[in-house]
Structures are given as C-alpha cells and as structure tokens.
Amino acid sequence: MTTFDLAPLWRSTVGFDRLFDLLEDSAEWAGGNYPPYNIERAGDDSYRISLALAGFSPDEVSVVAEQNVLTVEGRKTEKGMHQYLYQGISARPFRRQFNLAEYVQVKGASFEDGVLKIDLVREVPETMRPRQIPINAVNDNKRLEHTQTA
C-alpha cells in the first residue's frame, strides 16, 4: 500500500499542520483501511478526499458533514443469492470519519467510475485574516505604511 507523506506540505505551509494531523490521524480511528482513500491538495485553500468504492452505487453511500467531522458511510442494499467462485470485490458496510480543521467546509461531493470525491475548502472569516496596521511616527507626525512584498 502506498503511504501519503505530508512532510513536504508541513514545510511549505503555516497554520495547516493541525488540518494535516487530523486528516492523517483519522485513519487510525476509522477502524482499518477500508475503503481506501486519497487526500490531495487541490489549491491553496482547497482539498479533495477520494474514496474507492467499487461495487457501491451513489444511493448506497451517505456523506454527512457535522461541526468538524465528515462521515462517509456505505451499505449494500441488495442481498441477492449469488454463488461466487471467488469474491474479491468487498461489499461490506463501512463507516469512515475525517476530522476537519477549523473553517474547513465541505463544498460538494461527486460519484464517478466507482470513486467518491469530496471537495473541501478552508474559508477563514474576514475578521480572522491578517490585515495591515499603519504605524504612526511620533516625532514627525507622519503616517508610515509598509507595503508587503510577495
């Protein structure tokens, strides 16, 4: 199984480490490695969770977003009488939970080719974003403003 190394992301971001820790730790509490999933960064403040759900249809899967927890559950509805010679496609019920960091919201979900994709966005309120503070010079009664360079 391939592991997803988040170390490069920790080095290049500030303030997201809690998000990555929570997403990484959620696998330990989910009770195993089924269904397999990927977490990817789609942009500066956007992420995507992809779950491989072969054999499931969209109506057999539910996605619920509560405060800081995203829960994906699946349960097969058909219990037909099949005589398998080999059954390699798992159809067992599952429940996987992802802990979300503050200000991370679920923006949507899509199901295509047996893969459930859940889009997440980190939206920090305007009052929480950094702002430029003007500095007043005491001696000359001048206002100094520093410009920020990228």
Short mmCIF file of N, CA, C and O in Angstrom, two decimals, residues 15-16 18-19 22 67-68 99-105 121-125 128:
data_model
loop_
_atom_site.label_atom_id
_atom_site.label_comp_id
_atom_site.label_asym_id
_atom_site.label_seq_id
_atom_site.Cartn_x
_atom_site.Cartn_y
_atom_site.Cartn_z
N GLY A 15 0.19 27.02 9.64
CA GLY A 15 -1.17 27.06 10.13
C GLY A 15 -2.04 25.92 9.65
O GLY A 15 -3.17 25.78 10.09
N PHE A 16 -1.54 25.09 8.75
CA PHE A 16 -2.34 23.97 8.26
C PHE A 16 -1.95 22.67 8.94
O PHE A 16 -2.56 21.65 8.71
N ARG A 18 -2.37 21.46 11.81
CA ARG A 18 -3.45 20.82 12.55
C ARG A 18 -4.39 20.07 11.60
O ARG A 18 -4.82 18.96 11.88
N LEU A 19 -4.68 20.65 10.46
CA LEU A 19 -5.54 20.01 9.47
C LEU A 19 -4.92 18.69 9.01
O LEU A 19 -5.57 17.66 8.99
N LEU A 22 -4.95 16.01 11.77
CA LEU A 22 -6.28 15.44 11.99
C LEU A 22 -6.69 14.50 10.86
O LEU A 22 -7.25 13.44 11.10
N GLN A 67 -20.22 19.54 12.56
CA GLN A 67 -19.31 20.57 13.01
C GLN A 67 -17.88 20.43 12.45
O GLN A 67 -17.54 21.09 11.50
N ASN A 68 -17.05 19.61 12.99
CA ASN A 68 -15.68 19.43 12.48
C ASN A 68 -15.42 17.98 12.09
O ASN A 68 -14.28 17.53 12.10
N ASN A 99 -11.72 14.04 10.61
CA ASN A 99 -11.79 15.24 11.44
C ASN A 99 -11.31 16.42 10.60
O ASN A 99 -10.25 16.34 9.98
N LEU A 100 -12.08 17.48 10.60
CA LEU A 100 -11.75 18.66 9.80
C LEU A 100 -11.27 19.78 10.71
O LEU A 100 -11.80 19.97 11.81
N ALA A 101 -10.31 20.53 10.23
CA ALA A 101 -9.79 21.67 10.98
C ALA A 101 -10.81 22.81 10.96
O ALA A 101 -11.79 22.79 10.21
N GLU A 102 -10.54 23.80 11.78
CA GLU A 102 -11.43 24.96 11.84
C GLU A 102 -11.52 25.62 10.47
O GLU A 102 -10.54 25.69 9.73
N TYR A 103 -12.70 26.10 10.15
CA TYR A 103 -13.01 26.83 8.93
C TYR A 103 -12.94 25.99 7.66
O TYR A 103 -12.98 26.52 6.56
N VAL A 104 -12.82 24.67 7.78
CA VAL A 104 -12.85 23.80 6.60
C VAL A 104 -14.28 23.34 6.40
O VAL A 104 -14.90 22.78 7.30
N GLN A 105 -14.81 23.61 5.21
CA GLN A 105 -16.20 23.30 4.88
C GLN A 105 -16.25 22.34 3.70
O GLN A 105 -15.41 22.39 2.81
N VAL A 121 -13.04 23.12 1.32
CA VAL A 121 -12.46 24.46 1.19
C VAL A 121 -12.24 25.05 2.57
O VAL A 121 -13.11 24.93 3.43
N ARG A 122 -11.10 25.65 2.75
CA ARG A 122 -10.83 26.36 4.01
C ARG A 122 -11.17 27.82 3.79
O ARG A 122 -10.53 28.51 2.99
N GLU A 123 -12.21 28.30 4.50
CA GLU A 123 -12.66 29.68 4.37
C GLU A 123 -12.50 30.38 5.71
O GLU A 123 -13.32 30.21 6.61
N VAL A 124 -11.46 31.17 5.83
CA VAL A 124 -11.21 31.92 7.05
C VAL A 124 -12.03 33.20 7.00
O VAL A 124 -11.99 33.93 6.01
N PRO A 125 -12.80 33.51 8.06
CA PRO A 125 -13.59 34.74 8.07
C PRO A 125 -12.70 35.97 7.93
O PRO A 125 -11.54 35.98 8.34
N MET A 128 -10.70 37.21 10.80
CA MET A 128 -9.58 36.38 11.24
C MET A 128 -8.36 36.50 10.32
O MET A 128 -7.30 36.01 10.64
#
